[in-house]
Coordinates of C-alpha atoms in Angstrom, one line a residue:
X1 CA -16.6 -17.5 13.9
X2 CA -14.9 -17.2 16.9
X3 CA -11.9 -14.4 16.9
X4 CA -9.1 -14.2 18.9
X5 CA -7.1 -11.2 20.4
X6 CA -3.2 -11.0 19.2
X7 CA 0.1 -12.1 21.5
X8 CA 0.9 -9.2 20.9
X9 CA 0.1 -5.5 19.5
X10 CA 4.5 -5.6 18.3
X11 CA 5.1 -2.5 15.5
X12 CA 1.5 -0.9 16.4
X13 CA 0.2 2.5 17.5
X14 CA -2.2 3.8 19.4
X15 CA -3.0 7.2 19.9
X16 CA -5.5 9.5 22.1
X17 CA -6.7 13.2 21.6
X18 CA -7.4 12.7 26.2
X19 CA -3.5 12.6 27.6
X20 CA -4.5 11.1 30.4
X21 CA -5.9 8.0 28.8
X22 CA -2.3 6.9 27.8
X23 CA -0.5 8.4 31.0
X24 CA 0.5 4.8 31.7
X25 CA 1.2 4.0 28.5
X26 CA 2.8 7.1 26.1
X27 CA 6.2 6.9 24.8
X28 CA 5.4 10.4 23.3
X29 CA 3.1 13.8 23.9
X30 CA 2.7 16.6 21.9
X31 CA 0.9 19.6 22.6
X32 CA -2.8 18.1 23.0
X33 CA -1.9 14.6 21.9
X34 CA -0.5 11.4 23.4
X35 CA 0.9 8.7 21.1
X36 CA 1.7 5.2 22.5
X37 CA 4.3 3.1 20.2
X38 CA 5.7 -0.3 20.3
X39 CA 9.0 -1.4 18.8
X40 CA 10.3 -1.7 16.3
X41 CA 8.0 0.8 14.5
X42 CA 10.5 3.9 14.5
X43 CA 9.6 7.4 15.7
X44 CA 10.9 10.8 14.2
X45 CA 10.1 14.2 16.0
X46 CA 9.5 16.6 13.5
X47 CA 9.9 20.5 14.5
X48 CA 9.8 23.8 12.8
X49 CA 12.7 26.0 11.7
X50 CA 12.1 27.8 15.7
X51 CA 12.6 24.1 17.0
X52 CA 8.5 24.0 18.1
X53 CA 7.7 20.5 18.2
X54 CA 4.4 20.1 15.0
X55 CA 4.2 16.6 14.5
X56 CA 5.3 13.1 14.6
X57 CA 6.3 10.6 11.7
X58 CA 5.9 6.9 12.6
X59 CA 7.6 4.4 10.3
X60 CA 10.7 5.3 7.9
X61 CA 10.2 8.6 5.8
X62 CA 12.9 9.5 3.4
X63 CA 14.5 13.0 2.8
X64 CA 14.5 14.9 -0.2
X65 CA 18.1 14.1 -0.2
X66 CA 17.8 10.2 -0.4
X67 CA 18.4 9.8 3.2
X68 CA 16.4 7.9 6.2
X69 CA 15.2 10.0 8.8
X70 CA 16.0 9.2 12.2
X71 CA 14.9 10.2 15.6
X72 CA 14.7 14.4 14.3
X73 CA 13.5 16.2 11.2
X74 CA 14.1 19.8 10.9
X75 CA 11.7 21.7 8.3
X76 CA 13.6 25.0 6.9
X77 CA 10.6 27.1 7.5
X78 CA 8.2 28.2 10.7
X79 CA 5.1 26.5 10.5
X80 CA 2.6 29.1 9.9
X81 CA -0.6 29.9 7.8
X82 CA -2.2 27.7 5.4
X83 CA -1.3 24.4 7.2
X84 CA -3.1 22.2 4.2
X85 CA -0.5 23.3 1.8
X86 CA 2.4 23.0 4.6
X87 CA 1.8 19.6 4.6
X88 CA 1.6 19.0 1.4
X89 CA 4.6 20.4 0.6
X90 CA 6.6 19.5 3.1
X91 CA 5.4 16.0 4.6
X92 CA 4.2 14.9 0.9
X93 CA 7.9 15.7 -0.2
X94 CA 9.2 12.8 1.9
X95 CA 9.0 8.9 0.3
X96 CA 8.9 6.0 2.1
X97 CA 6.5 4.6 4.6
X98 CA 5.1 6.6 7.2
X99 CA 2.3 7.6 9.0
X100 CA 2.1 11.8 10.0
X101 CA 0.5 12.8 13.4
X102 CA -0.2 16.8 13.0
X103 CA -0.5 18.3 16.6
X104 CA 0.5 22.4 16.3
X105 CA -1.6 23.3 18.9
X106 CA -4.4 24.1 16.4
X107 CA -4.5 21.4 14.2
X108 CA -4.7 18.1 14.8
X109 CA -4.5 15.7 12.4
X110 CA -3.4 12.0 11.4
X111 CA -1.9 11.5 7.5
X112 CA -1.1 8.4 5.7
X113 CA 1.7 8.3 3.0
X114 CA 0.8 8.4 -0.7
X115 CA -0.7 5.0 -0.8
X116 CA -1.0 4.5 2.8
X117 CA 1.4 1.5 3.2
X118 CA 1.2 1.9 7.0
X119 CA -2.2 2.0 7.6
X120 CA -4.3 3.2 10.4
X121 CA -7.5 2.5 11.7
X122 CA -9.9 5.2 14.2
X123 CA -12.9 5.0 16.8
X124 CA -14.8 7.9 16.5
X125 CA -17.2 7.3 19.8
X126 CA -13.9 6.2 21.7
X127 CA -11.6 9.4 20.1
X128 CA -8.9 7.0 19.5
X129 CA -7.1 6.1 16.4
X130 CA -4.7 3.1 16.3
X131 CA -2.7 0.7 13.7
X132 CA -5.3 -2.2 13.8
X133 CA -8.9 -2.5 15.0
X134 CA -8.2 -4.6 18.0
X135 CA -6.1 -2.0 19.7
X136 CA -9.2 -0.5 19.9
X137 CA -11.6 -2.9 21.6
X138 CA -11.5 -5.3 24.5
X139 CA -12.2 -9.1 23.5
X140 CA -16.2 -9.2 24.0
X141 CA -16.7 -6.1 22.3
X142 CA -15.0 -7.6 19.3
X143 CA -16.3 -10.6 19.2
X144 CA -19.7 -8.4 19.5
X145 CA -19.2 -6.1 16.9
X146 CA -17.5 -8.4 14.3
X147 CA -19.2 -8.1 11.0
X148 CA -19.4 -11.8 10.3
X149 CA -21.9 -11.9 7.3
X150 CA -19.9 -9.2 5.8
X151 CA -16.3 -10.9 6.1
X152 CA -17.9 -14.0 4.7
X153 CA -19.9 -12.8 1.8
X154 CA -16.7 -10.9 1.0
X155 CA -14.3 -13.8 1.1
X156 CA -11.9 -12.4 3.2
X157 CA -9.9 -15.1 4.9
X158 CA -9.5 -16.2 0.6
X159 CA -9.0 -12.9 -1.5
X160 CA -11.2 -10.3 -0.3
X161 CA -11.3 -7.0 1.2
X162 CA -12.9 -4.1 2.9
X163 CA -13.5 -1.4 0.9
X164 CA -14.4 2.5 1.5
X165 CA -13.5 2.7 5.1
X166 CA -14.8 0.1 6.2
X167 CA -13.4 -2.7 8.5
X168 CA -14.4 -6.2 10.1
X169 CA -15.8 -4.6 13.3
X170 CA -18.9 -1.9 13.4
X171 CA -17.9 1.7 14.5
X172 CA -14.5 1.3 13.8
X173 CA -13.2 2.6 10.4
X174 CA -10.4 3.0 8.3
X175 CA -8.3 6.1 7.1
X176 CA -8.3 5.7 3.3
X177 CA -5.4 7.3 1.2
X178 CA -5.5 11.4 0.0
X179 CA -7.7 11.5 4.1
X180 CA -6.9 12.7 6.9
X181 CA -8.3 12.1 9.9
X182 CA -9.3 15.4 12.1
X183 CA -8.8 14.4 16.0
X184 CA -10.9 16.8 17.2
X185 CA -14.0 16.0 15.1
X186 CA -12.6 12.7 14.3
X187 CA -14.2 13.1 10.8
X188 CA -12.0 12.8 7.5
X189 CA -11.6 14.9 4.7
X190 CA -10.1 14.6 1.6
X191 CA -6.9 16.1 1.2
X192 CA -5.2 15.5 -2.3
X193 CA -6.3 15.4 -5.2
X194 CA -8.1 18.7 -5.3
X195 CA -8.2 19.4 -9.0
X196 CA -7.0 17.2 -12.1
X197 CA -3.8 16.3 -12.8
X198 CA -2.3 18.2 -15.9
X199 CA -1.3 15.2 -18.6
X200 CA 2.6 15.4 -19.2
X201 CA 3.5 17.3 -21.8
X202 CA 6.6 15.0 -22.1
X203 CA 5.4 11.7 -21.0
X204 CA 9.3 10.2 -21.2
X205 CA 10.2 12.7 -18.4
X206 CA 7.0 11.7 -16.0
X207 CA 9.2 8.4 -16.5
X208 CA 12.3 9.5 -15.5
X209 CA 10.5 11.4 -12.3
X210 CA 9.1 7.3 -11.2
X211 CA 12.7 6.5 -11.9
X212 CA 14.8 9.3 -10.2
X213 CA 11.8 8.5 -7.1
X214 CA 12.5 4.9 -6.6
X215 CA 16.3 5.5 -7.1
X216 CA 16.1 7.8 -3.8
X217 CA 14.3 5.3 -2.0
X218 CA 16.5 2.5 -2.6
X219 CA 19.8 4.5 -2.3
X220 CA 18.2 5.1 1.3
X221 CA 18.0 1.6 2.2
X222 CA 21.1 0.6 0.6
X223 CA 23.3 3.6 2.3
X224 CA 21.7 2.1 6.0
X225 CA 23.3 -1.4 5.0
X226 CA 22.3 -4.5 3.1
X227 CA 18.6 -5.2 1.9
X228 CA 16.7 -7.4 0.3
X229 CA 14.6 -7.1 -2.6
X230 CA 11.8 -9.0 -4.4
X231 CA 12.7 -10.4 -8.0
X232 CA 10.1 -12.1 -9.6
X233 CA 9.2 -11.9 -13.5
X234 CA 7.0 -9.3 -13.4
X235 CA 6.8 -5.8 -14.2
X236 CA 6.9 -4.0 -10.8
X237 CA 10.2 -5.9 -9.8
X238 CA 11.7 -5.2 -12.8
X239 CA 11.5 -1.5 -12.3
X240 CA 13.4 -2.5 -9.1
X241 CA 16.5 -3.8 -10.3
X242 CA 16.7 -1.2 -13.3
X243 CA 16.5 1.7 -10.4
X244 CA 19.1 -0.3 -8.2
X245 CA 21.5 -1.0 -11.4
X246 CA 24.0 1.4 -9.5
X247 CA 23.6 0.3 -6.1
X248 CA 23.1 -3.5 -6.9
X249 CA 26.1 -4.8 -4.6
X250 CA 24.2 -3.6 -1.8
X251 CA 20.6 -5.9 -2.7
X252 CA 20.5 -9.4 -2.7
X253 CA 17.4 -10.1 -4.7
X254 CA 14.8 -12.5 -3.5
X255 CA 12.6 -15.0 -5.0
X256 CA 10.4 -17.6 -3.6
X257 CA 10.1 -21.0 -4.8
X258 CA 6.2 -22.2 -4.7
X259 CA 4.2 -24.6 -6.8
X260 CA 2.5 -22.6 -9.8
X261 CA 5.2 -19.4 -10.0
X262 CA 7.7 -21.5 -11.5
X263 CA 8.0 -18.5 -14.0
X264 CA 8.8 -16.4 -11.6
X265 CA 12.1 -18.5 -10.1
X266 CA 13.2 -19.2 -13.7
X267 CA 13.1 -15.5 -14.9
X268 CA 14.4 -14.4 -11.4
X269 CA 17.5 -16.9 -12.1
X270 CA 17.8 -15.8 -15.4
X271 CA 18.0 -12.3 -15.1
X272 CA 20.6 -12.6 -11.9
X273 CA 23.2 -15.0 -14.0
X274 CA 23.4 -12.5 -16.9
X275 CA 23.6 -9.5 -15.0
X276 CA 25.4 -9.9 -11.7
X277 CA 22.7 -9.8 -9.3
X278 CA 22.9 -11.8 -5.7
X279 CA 19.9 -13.7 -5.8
X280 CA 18.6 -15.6 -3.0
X281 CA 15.9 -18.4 -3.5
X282 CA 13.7 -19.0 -0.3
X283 CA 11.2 -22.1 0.2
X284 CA 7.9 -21.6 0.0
X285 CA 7.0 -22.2 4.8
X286 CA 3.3 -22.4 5.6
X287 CA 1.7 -21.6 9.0
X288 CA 0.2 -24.0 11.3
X289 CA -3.2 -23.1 12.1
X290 CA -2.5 -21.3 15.2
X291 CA 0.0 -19.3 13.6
X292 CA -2.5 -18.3 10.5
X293 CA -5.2 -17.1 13.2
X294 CA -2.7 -15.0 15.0
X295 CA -0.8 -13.2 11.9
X296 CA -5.2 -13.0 11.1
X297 CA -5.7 -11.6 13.9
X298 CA -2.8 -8.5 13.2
X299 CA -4.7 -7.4 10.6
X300 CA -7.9 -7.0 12.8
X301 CA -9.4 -9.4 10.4
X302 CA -9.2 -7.6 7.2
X303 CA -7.2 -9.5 5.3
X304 CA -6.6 -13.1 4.7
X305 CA -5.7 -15.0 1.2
X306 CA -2.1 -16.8 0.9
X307 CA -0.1 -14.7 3.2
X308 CA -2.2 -15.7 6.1
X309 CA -0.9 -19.0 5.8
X310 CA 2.7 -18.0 4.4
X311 CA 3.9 -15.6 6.5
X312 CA 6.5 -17.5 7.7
X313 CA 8.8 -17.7 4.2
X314 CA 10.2 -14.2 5.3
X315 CA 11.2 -15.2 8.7
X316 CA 14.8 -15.9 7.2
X317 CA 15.2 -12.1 6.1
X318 CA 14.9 -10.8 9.3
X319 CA 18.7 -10.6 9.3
X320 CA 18.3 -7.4 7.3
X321 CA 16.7 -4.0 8.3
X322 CA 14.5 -3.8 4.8
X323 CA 13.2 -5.8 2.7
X324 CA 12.1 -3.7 -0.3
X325 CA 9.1 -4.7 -2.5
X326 CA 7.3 -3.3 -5.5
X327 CA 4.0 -2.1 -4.5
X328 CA 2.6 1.1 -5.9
X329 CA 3.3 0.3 -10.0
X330 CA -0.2 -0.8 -10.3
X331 CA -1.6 3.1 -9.8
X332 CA 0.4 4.0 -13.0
X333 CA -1.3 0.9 -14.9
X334 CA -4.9 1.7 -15.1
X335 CA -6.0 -1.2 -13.5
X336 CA -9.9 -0.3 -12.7
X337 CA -10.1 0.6 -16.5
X338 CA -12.2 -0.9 -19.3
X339 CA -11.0 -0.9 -23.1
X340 CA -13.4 1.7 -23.9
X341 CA -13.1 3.7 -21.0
X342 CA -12.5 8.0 -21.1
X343 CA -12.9 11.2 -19.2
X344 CA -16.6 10.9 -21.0
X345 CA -17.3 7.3 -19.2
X346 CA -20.1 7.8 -16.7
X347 CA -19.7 5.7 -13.2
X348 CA -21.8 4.7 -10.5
X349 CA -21.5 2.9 -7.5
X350 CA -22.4 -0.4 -9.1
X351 CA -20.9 -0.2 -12.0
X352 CA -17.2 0.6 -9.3
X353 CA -18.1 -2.3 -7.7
X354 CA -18.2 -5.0 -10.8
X355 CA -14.6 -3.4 -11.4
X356 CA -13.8 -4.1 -8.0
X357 CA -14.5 -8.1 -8.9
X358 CA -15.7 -8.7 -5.5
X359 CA -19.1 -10.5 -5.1
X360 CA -22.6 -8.7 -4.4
X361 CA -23.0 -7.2 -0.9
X362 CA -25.4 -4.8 -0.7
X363 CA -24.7 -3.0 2.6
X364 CA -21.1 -2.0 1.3
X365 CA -22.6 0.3 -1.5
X366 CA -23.7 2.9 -0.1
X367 CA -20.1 3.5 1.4
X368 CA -18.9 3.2 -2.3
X369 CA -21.4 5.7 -3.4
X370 CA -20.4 8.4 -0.7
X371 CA -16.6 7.7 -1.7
X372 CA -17.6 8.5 -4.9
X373 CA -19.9 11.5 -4.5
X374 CA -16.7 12.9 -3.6
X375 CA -14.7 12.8 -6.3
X376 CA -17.6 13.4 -9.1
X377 CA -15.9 16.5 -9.7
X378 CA -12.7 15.0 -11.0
X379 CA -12.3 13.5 -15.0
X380 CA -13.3 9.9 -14.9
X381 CA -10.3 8.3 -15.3
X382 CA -9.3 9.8 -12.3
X383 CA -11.7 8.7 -10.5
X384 CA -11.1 5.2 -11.3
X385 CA -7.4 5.2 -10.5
X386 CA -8.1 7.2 -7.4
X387 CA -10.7 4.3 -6.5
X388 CA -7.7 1.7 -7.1
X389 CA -5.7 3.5 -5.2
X390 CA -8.0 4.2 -2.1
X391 CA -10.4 1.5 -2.1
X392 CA -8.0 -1.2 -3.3
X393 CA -4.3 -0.5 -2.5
X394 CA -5.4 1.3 0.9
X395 CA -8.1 -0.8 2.0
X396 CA -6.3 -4.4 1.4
X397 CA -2.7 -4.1 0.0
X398 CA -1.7 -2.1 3.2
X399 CA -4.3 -3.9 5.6
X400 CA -1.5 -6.4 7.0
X401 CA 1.0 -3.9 7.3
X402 CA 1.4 -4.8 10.7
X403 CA 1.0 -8.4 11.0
X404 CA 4.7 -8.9 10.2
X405 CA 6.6 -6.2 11.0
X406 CA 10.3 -7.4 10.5
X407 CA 12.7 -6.6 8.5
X408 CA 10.5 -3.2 7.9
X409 CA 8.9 -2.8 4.1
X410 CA 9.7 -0.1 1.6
X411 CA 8.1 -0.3 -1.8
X412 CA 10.0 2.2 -3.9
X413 CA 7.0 3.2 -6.6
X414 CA 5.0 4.8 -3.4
X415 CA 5.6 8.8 -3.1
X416 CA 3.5 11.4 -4.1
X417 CA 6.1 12.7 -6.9
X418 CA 5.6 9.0 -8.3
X419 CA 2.2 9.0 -8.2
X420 CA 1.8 12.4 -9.7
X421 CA 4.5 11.4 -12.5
X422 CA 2.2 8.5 -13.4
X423 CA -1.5 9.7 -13.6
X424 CA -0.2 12.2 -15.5
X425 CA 0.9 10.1 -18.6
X426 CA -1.5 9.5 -21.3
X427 CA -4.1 7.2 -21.4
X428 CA -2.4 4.9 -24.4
X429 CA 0.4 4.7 -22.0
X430 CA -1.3 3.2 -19.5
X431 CA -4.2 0.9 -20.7
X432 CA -3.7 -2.7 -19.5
X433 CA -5.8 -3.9 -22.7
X434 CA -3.1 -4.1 -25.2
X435 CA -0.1 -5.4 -22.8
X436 CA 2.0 -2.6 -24.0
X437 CA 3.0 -1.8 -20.6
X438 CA 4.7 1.6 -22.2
X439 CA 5.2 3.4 -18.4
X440 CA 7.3 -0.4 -17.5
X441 CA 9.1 -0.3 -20.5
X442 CA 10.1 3.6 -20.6
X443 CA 11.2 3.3 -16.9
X444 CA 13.0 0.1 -17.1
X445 CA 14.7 1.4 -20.8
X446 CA 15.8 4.6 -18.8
X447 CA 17.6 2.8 -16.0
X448 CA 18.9 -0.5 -18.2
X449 CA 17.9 -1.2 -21.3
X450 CA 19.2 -4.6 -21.3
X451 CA 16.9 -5.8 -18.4
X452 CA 13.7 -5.7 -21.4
X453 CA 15.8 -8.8 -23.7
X454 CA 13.7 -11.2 -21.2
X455 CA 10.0 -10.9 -21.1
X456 CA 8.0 -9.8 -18.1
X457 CA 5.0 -11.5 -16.8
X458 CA 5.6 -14.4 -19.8
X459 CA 8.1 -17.3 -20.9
X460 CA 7.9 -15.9 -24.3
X461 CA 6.8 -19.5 -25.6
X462 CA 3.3 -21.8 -25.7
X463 CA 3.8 -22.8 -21.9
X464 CA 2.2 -18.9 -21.5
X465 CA -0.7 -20.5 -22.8
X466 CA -0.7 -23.4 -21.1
X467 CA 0.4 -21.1 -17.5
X468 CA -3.1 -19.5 -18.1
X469 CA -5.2 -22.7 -18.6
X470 CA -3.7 -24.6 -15.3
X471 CA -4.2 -21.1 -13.4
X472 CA -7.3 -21.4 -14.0
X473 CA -8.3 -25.0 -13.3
X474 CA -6.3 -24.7 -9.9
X475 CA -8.2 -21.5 -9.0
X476 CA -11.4 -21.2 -11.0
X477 CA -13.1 -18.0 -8.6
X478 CA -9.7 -16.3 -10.1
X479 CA -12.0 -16.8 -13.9
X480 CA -15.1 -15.8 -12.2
X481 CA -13.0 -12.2 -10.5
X482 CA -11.8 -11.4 -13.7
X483 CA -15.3 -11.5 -15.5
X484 CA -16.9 -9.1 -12.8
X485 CA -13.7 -7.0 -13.2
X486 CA -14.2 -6.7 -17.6
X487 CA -18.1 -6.9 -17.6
X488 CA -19.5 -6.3 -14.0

């Protein structure tokens, strides 16, 4: 396969522990750290209550207060002592999407967000860490050291990822979620969770946490001007337009017309006659080949599928600073569980895998087995919704995040409050097995009942089961995915 290098690097980072490397190049510097940034991908200084400059946040954090940060952030405190629980505590109390470089003078570190929806990627022989892999390397060397048997025996350019750190090219590797990346031993270490998370005593309340989280997101966006947001009929976008009920005027909700979601336009249209909602329906616009390869090559060749070739349907919102989707549900949904799974389930590498649904390839698991050696220590169910979120969500929901970078991306359910709020509710609340969806439905009943009088995911009639019997002659490796998924 031959690769090619992007236009363009447009809404990427780079940055180098040497200061000198970027002298050319640097837009910022911090004590022993030089970050080079490209528009539009915004850049906030944060500083210490002493105004010492501690760290940079790339993409669009949110306060505490509901509001975007911009250009300066301010922390009430001097930043001193334990810096592990500084950050937590501080950077982990922002939402929306953002990458944290740490440079203090002692530490210095790179952190993700709570589901690592900016993602970044690192070259530990080279000491530089960047947005996508082919910042990193000049065109031979990435034509040299692409992984070709790997990306094909994993389907990427169809439906497939790389998992555990790993990324199309050898020697360069990806930051997973809870990591960070040290950038003096550029080595990562796990970060968050630490311990188990207590189960909610009140599992209605962990609801009304998602609810009051995605409400300060979206009040965010809408305070900065109008946004879009994604309305199809499932259960993620529902959330959305129960936590925007309020601030509604300020969306218009977006749905995309395509051959085999007719569900999803009908429902959409449905739900914005009878409650007031400005809808918007946009064609389904597919990429010439040319354009495919290059939005391809963005990613650094991790990630492929549908969007590679549809890009382009968005191009129309780029009148609008956010567009505002609903990644981030699925962590509160159990989605790497089995029907008989507990905290008494035993896993191993293979076993993750099967869950996974991906096909066999035996040099990727060993990498699973290290990632989970390192979280043995946690209840099981746990460790399978940490694996969802770190070696699913980080590894290919968040490996384009660059590849089209206007209007800028904010998925509401992502903040560490969220996520916290959600793995803490019990396991009958969350099992995908018996479609009870109770987290959906407790959130969406919280912010407007009314939205659950039309069904999510389903027409409510027989054309559900005829919807599953077409899916499944159109895309029959979809059949074979979800067998590895229930039965490995």
């Amino acid at each position: 396969m031959q690769l090619r290098h992007p236009e363009s690097f447009e809404g990427q980072f780079l940055i180098c522990a040497d200061t000198d490397a970027l002298s050319q190049t640097a837009t910022h510097r911090l004590a022993r750290t030089a970050l080079a940034v490209q528009a539009p991908l915004p850049v906030v200084t944060v500083e210490d209550a002493a105004g010492r400059p501690v760290g940079l946040l790339l993409g669009v954090p949110i306060s505490e207060g509901g509001k975007i940060l911009r250009d300066r952030h301010t922390l009430d405190l001097h930043w001193s002592g334990d810096v592990d629980a500084l950050v937590e505590s501080e950077i982990y109390a922002l939402a929306g999407s953002f990458v944290f470089l740490l440079d203090d003078g002692d530490h210095r570190r790179l952190y993700l967000d709570a589901c690592g929806s900016l993602s970044a990627v690192y070259d530990p022989e080279g000491r530089r860490a960047a947005a996508t892999s082919l910042q990193l390397l000049d065109p031979d060397e990435a034509q040299t050291r692409f992984r070709a048997r790997m990306y094909d025996e994993l389907h990427i350019a169809r439906d497939g990822w790389f998992p555990a750190g790993l990324t199309a090219h050898e020697g360069i590797w990806r930051l997973m979620p809870n990591h960070y990346l040290d950038l003096d031993s550029f080595e990562t270490q796990r970060h968050w969770p630490r311990e188990p998370i207590a189960r909610a005593p009140a599992p209605e309340a962990a609801c009304s946490t998602i609810l009051s989280e995605m409400r300060r997101t979206m009040s965010a966006a809408a305070a900065e001007g109008p946004a879009y947001v994604s309305l199809t009929a499932g259960n993620e976008t529902r959330m959305l337009v129960a936590a925007g009920r309020e601030m509604r005027d300020a969306f218009t909700f977006v749905t995309v017309r395509a051959e085999g979601v007719e569900l999803d336009r009908i429902r959409a249209e449905e739900l914005a006659a009878r409650f007031d909602l400005q809808h918007r329906i946009i064609p389904l616009r597919e990429a010439n080949g040319s354009a495919a390869q290059e939005w391809h090559a963005r990613t650094g060749y991790t990630f492929g599928g549908p969007h590679m070739r549809t890009h382009p349907t968005t191009h129309s919102l780029r009148d609008r600073e956010f567009f505002i989707g609903g990644l981030g549900g699925e962590i509160g949904r159990g989605f790497f569980w089995r029907g008989t799974d507990d905290d008494g389930t035993t896993l191993d590498s293979d076993g993750l895998w099967a869950r996974m649904g991906l096909p066999p390839q035996p040099e990727v698991l060993p990498h699973v087995a290290r990632w989970l050696d390192g979280v043995r220590h946690l209840p099981t169910l746990l460790q399978l919704d940490l694996a969802y979120l770190e070696l699913r969500m980080g590894c290919w929901g968040f490996a384009p995040s660059y590849a089209s970078v206007t209007p800028l991306r904010l998925h509401p359910l992502i903040s560490r409050r969220s996520f916290v709020a959600m793995l803490s509710l019990p396991p009958d609340w969350r099992r995908m097995q018996d479609r009870s969806n109770r987290m959906i439905q407790a959130v969406v009943r919280q912010g407007w009942p009314e939205l659950l009088d039309l069904p999510i995911s389903r027409y409510g009639d027989y054309r559900d089961r005829t919807g599953l019997v077409l899916r499944a002659l159109r895309q029959p490796h979809l059949v074979t995915k979800k067998l590895r998924k229930m039965f490995g």
